[in-house]
PDB file of C-alpha atoms in Angstrom:
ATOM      1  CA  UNK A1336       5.759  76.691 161.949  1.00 50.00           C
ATOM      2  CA  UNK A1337       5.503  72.795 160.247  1.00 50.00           C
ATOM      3  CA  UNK A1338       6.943  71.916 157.723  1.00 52.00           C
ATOM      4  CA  UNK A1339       4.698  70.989 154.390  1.00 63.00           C
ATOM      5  CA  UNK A1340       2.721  67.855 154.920  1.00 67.00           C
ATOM      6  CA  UNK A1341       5.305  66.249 152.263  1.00 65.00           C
ATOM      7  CA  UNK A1342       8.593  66.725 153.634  1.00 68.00           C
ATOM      8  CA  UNK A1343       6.981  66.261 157.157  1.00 77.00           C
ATOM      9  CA  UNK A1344       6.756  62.274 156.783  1.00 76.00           C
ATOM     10  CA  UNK A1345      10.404  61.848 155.294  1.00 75.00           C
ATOM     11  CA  UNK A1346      11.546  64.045 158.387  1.00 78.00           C
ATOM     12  CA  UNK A1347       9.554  61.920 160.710  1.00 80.00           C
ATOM     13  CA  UNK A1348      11.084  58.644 159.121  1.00 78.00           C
ATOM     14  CA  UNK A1349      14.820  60.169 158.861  1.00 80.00           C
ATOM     15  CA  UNK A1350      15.099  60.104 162.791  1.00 86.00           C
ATOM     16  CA  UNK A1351      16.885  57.177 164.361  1.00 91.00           C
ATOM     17  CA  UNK A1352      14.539  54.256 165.172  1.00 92.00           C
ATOM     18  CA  UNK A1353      15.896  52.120 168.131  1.00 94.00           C
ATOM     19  CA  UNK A1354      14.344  48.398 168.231  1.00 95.00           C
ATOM     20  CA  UNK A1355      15.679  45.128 170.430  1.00 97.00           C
ATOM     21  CA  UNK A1356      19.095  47.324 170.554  1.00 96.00           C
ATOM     22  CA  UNK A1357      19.648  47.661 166.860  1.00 96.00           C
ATOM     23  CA  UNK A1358      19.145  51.335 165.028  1.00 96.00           C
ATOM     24  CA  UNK A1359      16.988  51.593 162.175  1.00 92.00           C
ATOM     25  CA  UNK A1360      17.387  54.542 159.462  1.00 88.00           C
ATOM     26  CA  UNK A1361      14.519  54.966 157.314  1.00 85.00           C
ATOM     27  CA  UNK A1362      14.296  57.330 154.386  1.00 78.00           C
ATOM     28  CA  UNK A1363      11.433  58.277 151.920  1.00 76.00           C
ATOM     29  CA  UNK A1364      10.479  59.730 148.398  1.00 72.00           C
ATOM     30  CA  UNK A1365       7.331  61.131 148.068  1.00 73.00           C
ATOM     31  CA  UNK A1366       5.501  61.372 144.943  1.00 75.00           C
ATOM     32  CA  UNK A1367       2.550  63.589 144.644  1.00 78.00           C
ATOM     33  CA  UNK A1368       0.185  65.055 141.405  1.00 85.00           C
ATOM     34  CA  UNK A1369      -3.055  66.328 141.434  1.00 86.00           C
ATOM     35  CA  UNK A1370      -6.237  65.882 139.550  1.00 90.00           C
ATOM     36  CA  UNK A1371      -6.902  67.657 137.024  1.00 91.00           C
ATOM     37  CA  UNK A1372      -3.571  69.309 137.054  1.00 90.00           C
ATOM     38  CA  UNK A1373      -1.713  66.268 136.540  1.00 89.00           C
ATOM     39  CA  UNK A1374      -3.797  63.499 134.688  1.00 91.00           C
ATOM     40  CA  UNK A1375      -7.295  63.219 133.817  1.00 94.00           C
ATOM     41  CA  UNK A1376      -7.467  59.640 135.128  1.00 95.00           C
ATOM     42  CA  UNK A1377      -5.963  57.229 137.358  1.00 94.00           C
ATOM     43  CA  UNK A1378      -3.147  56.187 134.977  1.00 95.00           C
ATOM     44  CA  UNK A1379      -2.179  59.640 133.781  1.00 93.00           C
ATOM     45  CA  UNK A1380      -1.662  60.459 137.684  1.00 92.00           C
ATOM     46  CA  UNK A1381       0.321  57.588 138.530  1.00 91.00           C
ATOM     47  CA  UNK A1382       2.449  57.971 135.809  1.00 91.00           C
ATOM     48  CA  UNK A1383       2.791  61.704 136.847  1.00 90.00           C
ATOM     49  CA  UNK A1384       3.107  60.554 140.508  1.00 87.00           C
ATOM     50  CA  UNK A1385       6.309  58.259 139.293  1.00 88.00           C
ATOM     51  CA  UNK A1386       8.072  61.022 137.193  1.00 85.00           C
ATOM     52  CA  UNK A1387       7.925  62.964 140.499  1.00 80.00           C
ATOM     53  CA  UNK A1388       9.187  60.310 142.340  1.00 80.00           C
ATOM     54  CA  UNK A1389      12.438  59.406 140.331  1.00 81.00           C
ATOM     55  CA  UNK A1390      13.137  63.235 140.539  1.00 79.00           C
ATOM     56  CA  UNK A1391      12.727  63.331 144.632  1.00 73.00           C
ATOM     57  CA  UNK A1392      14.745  60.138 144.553  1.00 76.00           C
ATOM     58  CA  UNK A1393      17.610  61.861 142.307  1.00 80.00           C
ATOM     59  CA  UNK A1394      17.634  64.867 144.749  1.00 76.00           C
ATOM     60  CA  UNK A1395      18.801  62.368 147.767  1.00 71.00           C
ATOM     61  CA  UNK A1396      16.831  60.904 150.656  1.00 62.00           C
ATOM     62  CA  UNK A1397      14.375  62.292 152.461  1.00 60.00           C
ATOM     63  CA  UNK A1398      12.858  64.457 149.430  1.00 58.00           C
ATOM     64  CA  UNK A1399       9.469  65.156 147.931  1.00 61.00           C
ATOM     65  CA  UNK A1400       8.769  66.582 144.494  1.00 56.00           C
ATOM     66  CA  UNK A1401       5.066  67.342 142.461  1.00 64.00           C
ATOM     67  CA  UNK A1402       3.981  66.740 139.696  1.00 64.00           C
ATOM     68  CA  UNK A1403       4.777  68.885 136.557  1.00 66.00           C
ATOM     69  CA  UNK A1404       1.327  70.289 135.278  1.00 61.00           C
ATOM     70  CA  UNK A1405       0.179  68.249 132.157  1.00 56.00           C
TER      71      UNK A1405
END
């Protein structure tokens, strides 16, 4: 089974990335809301989008979080 397309990017970035002999780490916060759910225009759902973020990012790397509905 996969894992939901969210988390599947930040589990595809956490992975060790080797370049010119050097190892890269990568992590990632996703932010994700939902019209209408979310906002009824662009900068409703960005400024859903960003509340989601910061609450992914507080969780620790490699998270995801939606939207609360408006």
């Amino acid at each position: 089974m996969h894992p939901p397309m969210p988390l599947a990017l930040p589990r595809k970035l956490s992975q060790p990335y080797h370049i010119e002999g050097h190892e890269l780490l990568l992590s990632a916060s996703v932010r994700i809301s939902l019209y209408p759910d979310n906002g009824n225009d662009a900068d409703n759902l960005l400024r859903s989008a960003d509340d989601a973020m910061y609450l992914a990012k507080r969780q620790g790397r490699s998270h995801y979080h939606g939207a609360k509905r408006s």
